[in-house]
PDB file of C-alpha atoms and ligand atoms in Angstrom:
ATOM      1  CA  UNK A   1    -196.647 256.497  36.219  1.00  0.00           C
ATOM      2  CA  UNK A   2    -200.090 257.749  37.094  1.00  0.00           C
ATOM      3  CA  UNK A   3    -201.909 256.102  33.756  1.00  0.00           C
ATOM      4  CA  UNK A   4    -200.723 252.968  35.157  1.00  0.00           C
ATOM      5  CA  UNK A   5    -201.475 253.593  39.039  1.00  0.00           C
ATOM      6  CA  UNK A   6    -205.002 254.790  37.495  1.00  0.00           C
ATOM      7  CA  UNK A   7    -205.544 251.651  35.581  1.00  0.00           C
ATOM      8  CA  UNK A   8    -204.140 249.066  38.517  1.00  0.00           C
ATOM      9  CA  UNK A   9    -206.787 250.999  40.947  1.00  0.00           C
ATOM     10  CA  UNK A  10    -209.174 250.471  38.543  1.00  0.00           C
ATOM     11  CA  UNK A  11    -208.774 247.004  37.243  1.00  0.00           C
ATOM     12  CA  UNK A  12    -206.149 245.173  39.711  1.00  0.00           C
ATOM     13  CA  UNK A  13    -207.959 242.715  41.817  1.00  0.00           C
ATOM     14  CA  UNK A  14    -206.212 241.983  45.471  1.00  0.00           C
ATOM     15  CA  UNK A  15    -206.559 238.202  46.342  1.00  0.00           C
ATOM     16  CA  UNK A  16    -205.502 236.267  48.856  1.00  0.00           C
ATOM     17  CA  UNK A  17    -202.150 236.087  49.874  1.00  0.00           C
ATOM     18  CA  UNK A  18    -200.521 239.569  48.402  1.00  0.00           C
ATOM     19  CA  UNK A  19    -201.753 238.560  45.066  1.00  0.00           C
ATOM     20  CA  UNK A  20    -202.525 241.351  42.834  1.00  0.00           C
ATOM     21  CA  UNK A  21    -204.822 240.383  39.442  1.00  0.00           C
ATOM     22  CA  UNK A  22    -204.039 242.522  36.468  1.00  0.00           C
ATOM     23  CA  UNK A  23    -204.587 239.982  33.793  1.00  0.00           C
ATOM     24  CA  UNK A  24    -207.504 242.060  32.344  1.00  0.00           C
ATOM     25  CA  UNK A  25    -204.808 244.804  31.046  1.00  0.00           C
ATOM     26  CA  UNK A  26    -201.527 243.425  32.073  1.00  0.00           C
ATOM     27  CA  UNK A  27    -200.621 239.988  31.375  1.00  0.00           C
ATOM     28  CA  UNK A  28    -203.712 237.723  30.379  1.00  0.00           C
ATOM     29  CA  UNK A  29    -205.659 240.122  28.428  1.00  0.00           C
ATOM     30  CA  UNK A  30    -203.088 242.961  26.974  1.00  0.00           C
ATOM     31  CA  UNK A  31    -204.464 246.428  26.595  1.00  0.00           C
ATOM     32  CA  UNK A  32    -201.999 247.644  24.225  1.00  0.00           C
ATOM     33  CA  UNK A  33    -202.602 251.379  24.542  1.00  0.00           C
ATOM     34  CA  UNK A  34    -201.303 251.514  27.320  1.00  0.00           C
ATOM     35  CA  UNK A  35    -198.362 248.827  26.791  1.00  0.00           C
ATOM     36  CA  UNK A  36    -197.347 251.660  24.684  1.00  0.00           C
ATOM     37  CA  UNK A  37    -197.509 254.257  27.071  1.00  0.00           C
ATOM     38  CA  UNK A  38    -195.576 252.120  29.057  1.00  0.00           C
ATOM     39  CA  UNK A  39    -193.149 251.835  26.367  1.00  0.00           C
ATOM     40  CA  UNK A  40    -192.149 255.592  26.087  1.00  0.00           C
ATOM     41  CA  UNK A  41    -192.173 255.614  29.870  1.00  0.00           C
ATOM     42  CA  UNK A  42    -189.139 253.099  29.786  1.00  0.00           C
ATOM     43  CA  UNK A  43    -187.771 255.283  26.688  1.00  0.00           C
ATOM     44  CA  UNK A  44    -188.000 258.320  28.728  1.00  0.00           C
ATOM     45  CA  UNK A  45    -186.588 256.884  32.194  1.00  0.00           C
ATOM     46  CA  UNK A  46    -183.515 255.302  30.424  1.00  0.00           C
ATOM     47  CA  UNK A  47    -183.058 258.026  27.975  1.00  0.00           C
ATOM     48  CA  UNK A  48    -179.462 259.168  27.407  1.00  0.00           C
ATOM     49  CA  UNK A  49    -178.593 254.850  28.308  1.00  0.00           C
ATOM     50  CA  UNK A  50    -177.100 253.283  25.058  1.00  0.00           C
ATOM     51  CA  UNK A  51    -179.129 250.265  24.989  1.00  0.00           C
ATOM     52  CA  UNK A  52    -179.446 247.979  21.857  1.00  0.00           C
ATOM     53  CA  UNK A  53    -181.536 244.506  23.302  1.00  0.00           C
ATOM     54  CA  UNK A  54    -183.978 244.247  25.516  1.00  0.00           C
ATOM     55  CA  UNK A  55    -184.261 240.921  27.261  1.00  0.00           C
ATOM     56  CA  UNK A  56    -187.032 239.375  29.343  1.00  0.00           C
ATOM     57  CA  UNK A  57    -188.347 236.252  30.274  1.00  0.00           C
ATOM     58  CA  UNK A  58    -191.476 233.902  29.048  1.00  0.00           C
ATOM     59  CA  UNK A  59    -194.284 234.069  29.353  1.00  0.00           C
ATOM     60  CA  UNK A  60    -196.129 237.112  30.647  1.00  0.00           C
ATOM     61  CA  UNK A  61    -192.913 239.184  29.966  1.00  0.00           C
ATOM     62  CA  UNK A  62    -193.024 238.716  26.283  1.00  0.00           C
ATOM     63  CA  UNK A  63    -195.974 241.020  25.712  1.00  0.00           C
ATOM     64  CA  UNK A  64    -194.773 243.762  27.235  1.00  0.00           C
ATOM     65  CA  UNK A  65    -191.069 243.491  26.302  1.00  0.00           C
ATOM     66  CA  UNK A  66    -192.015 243.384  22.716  1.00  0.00           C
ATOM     67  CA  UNK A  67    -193.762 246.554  22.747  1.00  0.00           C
ATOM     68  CA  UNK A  68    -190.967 248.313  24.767  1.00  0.00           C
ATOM     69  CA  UNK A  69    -188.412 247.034  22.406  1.00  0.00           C
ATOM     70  CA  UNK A  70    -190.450 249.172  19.561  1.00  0.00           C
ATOM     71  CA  UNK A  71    -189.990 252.311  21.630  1.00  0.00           C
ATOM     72  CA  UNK A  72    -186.474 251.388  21.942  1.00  0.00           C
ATOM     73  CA  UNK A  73    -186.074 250.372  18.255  1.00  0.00           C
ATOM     74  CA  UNK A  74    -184.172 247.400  19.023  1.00  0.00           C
ATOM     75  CA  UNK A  75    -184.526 243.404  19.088  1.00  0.00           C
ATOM     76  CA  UNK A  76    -186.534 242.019  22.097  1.00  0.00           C
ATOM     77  CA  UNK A  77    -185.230 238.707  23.385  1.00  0.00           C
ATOM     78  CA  UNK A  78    -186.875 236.219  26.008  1.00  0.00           C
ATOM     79  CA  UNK A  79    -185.116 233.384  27.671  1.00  0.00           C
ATOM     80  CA  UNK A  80    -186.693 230.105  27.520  1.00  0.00           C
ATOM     81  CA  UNK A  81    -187.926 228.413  30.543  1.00  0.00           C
ATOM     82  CA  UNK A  82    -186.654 224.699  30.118  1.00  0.00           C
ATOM     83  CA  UNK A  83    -186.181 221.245  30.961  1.00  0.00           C
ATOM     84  CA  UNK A  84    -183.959 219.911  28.974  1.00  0.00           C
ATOM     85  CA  UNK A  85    -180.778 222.224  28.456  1.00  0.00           C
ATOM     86  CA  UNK A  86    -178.953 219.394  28.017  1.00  0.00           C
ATOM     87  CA  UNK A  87    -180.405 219.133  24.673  1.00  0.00           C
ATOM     88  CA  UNK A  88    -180.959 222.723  23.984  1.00  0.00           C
ATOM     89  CA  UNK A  89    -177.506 223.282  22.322  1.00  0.00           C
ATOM     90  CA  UNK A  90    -175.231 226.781  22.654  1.00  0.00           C
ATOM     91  CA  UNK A  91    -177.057 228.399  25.179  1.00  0.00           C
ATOM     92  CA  UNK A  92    -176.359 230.202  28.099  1.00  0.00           C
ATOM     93  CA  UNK A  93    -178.121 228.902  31.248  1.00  0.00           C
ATOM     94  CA  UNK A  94    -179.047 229.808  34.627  1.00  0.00           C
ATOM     95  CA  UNK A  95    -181.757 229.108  37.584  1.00  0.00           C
ATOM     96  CA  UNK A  96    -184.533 230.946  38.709  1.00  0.00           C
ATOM     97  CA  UNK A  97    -185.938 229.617  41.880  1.00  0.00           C
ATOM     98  CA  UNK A  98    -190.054 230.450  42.555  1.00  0.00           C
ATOM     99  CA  UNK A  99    -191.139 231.388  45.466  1.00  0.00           C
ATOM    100  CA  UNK A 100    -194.749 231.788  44.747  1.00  0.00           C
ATOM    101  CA  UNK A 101    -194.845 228.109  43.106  1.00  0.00           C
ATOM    102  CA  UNK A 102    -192.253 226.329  45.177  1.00  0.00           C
ATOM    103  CA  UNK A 103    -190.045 225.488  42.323  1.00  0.00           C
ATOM    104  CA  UNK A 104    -186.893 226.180  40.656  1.00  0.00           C
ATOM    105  CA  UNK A 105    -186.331 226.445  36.861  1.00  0.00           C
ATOM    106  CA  UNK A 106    -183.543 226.586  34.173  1.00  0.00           C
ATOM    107  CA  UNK A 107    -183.550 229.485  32.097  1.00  0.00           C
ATOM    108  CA  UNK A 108    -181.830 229.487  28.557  1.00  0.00           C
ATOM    109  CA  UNK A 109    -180.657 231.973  26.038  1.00  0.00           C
ATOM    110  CA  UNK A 110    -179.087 231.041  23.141  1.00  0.00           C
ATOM    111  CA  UNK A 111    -175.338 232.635  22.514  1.00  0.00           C
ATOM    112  CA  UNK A 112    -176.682 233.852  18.859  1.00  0.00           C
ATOM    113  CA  UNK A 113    -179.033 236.434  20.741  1.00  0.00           C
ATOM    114  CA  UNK A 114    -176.811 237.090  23.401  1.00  0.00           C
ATOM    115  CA  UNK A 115    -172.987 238.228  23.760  1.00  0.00           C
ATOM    116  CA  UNK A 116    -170.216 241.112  23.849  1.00  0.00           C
ATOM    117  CA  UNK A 117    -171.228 244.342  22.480  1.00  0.00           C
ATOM    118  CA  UNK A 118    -174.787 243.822  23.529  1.00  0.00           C
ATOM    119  CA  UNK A 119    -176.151 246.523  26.076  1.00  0.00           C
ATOM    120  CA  UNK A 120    -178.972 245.176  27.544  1.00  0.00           C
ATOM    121  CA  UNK A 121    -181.922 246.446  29.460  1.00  0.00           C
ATOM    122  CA  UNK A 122    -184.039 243.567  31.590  1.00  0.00           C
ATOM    123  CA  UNK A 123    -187.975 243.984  30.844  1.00  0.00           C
ATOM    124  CA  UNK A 124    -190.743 242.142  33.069  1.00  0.00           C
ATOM    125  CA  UNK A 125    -194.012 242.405  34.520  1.00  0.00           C
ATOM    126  CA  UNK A 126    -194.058 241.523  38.382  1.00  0.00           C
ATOM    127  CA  UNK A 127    -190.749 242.250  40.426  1.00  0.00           C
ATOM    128  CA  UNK A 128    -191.588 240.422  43.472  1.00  0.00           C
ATOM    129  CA  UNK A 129    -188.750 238.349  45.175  1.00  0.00           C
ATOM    130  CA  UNK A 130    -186.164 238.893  42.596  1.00  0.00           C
ATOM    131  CA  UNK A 131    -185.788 235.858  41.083  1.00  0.00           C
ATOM    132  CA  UNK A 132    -186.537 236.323  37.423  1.00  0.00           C
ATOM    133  CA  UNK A 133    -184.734 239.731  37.077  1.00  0.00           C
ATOM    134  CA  UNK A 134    -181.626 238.126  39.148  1.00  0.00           C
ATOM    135  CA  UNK A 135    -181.470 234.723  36.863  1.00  0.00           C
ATOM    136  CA  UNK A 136    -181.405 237.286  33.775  1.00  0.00           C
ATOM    137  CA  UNK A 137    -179.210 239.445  35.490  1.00  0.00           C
ATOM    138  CA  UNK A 138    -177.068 236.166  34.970  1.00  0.00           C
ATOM    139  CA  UNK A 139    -177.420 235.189  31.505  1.00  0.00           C
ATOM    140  CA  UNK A 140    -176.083 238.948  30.566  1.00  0.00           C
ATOM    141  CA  UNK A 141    -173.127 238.544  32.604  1.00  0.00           C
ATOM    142  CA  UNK A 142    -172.445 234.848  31.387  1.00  0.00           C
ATOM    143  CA  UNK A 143    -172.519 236.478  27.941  1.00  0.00           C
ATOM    144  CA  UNK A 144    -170.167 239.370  28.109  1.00  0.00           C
ATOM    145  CA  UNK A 145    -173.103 241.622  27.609  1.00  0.00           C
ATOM    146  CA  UNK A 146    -173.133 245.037  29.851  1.00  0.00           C
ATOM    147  CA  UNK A 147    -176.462 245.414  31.622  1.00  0.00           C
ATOM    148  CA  UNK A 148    -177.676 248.706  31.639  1.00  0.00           C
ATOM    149  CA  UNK A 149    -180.628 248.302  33.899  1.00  0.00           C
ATOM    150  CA  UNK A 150    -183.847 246.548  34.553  1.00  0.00           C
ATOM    151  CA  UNK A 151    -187.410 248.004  34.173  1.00  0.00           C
ATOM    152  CA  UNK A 152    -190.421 246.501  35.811  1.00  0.00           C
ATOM    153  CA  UNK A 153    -193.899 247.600  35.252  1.00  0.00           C
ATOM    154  CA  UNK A 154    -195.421 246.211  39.236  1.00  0.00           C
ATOM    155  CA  UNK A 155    -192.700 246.425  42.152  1.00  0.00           C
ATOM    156  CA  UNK A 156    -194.624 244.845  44.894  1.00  0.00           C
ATOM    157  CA  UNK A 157    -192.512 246.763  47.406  1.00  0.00           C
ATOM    158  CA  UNK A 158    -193.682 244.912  50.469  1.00  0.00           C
ATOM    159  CA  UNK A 159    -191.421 242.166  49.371  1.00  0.00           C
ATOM    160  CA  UNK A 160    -187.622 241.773  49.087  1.00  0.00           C
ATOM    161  CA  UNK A 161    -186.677 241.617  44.983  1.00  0.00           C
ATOM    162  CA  UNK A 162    -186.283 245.830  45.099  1.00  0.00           C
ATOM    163  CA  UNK A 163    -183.837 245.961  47.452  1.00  0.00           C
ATOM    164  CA  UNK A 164    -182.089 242.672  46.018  1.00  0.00           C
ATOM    165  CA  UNK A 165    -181.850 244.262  42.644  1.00  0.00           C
ATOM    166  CA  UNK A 166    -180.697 247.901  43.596  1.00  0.00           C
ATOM    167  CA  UNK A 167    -177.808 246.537  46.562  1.00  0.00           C
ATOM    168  CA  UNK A 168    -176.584 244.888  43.170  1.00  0.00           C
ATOM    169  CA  UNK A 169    -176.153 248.264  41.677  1.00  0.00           C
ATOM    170  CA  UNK A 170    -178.420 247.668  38.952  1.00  0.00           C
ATOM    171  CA  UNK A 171    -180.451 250.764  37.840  1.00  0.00           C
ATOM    172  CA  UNK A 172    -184.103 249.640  38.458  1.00  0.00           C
ATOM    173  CA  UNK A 173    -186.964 251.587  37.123  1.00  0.00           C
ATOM    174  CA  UNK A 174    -190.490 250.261  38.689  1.00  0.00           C
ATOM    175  CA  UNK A 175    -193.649 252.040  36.965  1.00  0.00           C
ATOM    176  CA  UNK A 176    -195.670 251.579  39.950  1.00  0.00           C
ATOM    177  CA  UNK A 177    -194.402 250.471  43.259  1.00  0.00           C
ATOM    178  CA  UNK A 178    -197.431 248.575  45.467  1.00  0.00           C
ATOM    179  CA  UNK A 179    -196.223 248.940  49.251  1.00  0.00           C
ATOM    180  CA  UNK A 180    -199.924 247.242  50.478  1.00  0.00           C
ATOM    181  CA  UNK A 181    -202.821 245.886  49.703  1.00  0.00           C
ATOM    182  CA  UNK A 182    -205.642 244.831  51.666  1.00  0.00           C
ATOM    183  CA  UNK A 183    -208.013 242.365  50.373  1.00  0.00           C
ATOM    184  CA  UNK A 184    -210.729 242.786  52.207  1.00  0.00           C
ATOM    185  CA  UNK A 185    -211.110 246.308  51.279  1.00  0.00           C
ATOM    186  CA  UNK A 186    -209.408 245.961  47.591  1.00  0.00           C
ATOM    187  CA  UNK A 187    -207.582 249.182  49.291  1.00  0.00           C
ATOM    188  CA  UNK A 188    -203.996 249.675  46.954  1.00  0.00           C
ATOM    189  CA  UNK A 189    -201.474 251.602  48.664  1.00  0.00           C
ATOM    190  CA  UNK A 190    -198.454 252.966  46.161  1.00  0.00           C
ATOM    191  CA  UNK A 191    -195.220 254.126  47.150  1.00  0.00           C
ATOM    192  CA  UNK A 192    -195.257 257.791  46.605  1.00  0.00           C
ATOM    193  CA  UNK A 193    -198.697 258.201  48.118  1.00  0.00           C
ATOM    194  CA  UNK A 194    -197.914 257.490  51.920  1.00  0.00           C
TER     195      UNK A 194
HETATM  196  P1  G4P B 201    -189.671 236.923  41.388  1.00  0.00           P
HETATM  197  O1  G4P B 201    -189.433 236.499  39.983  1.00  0.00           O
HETATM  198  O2  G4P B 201    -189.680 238.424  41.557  1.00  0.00           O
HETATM  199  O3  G4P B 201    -188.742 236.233  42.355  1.00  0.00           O
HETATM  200  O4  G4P B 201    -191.117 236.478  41.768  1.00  0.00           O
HETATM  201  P2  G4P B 201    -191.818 235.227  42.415  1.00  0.00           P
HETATM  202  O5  G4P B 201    -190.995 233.998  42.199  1.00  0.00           O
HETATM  203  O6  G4P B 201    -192.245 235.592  43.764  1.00  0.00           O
HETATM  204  O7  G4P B 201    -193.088 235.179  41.463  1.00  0.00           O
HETATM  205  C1  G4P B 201    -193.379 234.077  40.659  1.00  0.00           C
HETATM  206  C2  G4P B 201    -194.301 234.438  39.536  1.00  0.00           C
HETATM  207  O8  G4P B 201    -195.477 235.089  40.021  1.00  0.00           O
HETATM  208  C3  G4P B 201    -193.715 235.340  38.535  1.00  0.00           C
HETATM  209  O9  G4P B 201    -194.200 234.937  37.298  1.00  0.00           O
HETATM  210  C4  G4P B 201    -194.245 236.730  38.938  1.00  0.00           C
HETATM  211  O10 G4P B 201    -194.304 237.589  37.840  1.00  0.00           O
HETATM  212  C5  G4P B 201    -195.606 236.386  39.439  1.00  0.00           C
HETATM  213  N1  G4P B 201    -196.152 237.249  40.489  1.00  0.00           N
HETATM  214  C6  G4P B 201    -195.621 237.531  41.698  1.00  0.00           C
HETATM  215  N2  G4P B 201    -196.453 238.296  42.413  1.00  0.00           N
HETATM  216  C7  G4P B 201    -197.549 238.497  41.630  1.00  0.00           C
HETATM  217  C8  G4P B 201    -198.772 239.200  41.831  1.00  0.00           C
HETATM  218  O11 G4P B 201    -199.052 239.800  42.871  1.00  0.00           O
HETATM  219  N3  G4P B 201    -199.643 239.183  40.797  1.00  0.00           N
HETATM  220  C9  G4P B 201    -199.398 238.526  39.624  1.00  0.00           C
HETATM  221  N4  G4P B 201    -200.322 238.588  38.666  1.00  0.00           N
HETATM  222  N5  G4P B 201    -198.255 237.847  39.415  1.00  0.00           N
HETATM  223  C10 G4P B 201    -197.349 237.831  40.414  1.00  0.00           C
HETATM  224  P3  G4P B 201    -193.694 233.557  36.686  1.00  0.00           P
HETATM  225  O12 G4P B 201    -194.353 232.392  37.306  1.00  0.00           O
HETATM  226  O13 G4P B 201    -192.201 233.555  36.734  1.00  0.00           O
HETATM  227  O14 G4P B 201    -194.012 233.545  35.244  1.00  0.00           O
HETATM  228  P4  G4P B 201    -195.095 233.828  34.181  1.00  0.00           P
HETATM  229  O15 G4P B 201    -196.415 234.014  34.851  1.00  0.00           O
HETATM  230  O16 G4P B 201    -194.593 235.048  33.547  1.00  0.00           O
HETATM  231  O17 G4P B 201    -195.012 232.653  33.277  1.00  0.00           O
END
């Protein structure tokens, strides 16, 4: 999506460590404009895909699933990040594990939101390692749900979560894939531009 590899060029900050900063547009600070641009991208790549939920995962998913679930016309779920499923009730659960911040998580959805009948299509931000989309990947299939696919504005292709999520056989569409970054120069290298 050349709005968005426009805007990343732009705006994206490369820091240390194969970190790229959007949070002026992306997920700190929201431009919204293009959220919705982004929006009828996903429409447009998954046209002709019955899909009635969208699903993502707090926090800096929420933004941008809500506005793709308006181009979609359909509810937009996020599971829950948690500590205490125990006490959470009737919810489907899994575990994300971080590898940027050396941590694993339970994620929670609650079986009202989530079940047979639903077909689902996974919204986030970043798809670096895999982690997120795979724990969601989860909940769906916990549920009875059919996942349709999974659509990710940032692949950061240099690392392994692309590969994880298509050798799964789950219909991935990335907006823009990063393969390098150098931040010394701020230089962005996409996918298609090699
Ligand atoms: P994974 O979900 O693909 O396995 O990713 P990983 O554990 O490596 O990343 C952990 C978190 O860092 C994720 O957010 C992910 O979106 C974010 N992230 C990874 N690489 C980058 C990057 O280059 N730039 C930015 N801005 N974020 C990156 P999170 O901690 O799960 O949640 P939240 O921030 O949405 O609350």
């Amino acid at each position: 999506m050349q709005l968005l590899k426009d805007r990343i060029r732009k705006d994206g900050k490369v820091k240390e460590g194969n970190v790229l900063k959007v949070d002026s547009f992306l997920n700190h600070q929201m431009d919204i404009k293009l959220f919705e641009e982004i929006g009828k991208e996903f429409k447009r790549r998954f046209a002709g895909e019955e899909i009635n939920k969208i699903l993502t995962i707090e926090a800096s998913g929420i933004g941008i699933a809500c506005v793709v679930a308006q181009s979609f016309d359909v509810p937009g779920v996020f599971a829950k990040k948690t500590k205490t499923k125990n006490i959470a009730g009737d919810v489907y659960t899994s575990k994300v594990e971080s590898y940027t911040h050396g941590r694993v998580y339970d994620i929670i959805v609650s079986k009202e939101f989530l079940g047979k009948g639903d077909r689902v299509l996974l919204i986030d931000d970043f798809l670096a390692n895999g982690k997120a989309l795979e724990g969601l990947a989860d909940l769906v299939k916990m549920s009875g749900a059919e996942l349709v696919g999974a659509g990710v504005v940032i692949e950061k292709g240099f690392q392994v979560g692309g590969d994880v999520i298509r050798s799964k056989g789950i219909h991935l569409e990335s907006l823009a894939i990063v393969d390098s970054m150098d931040e010394k120069t701020g230089t962005i290298v996409f996918r298609d531009e090699h």
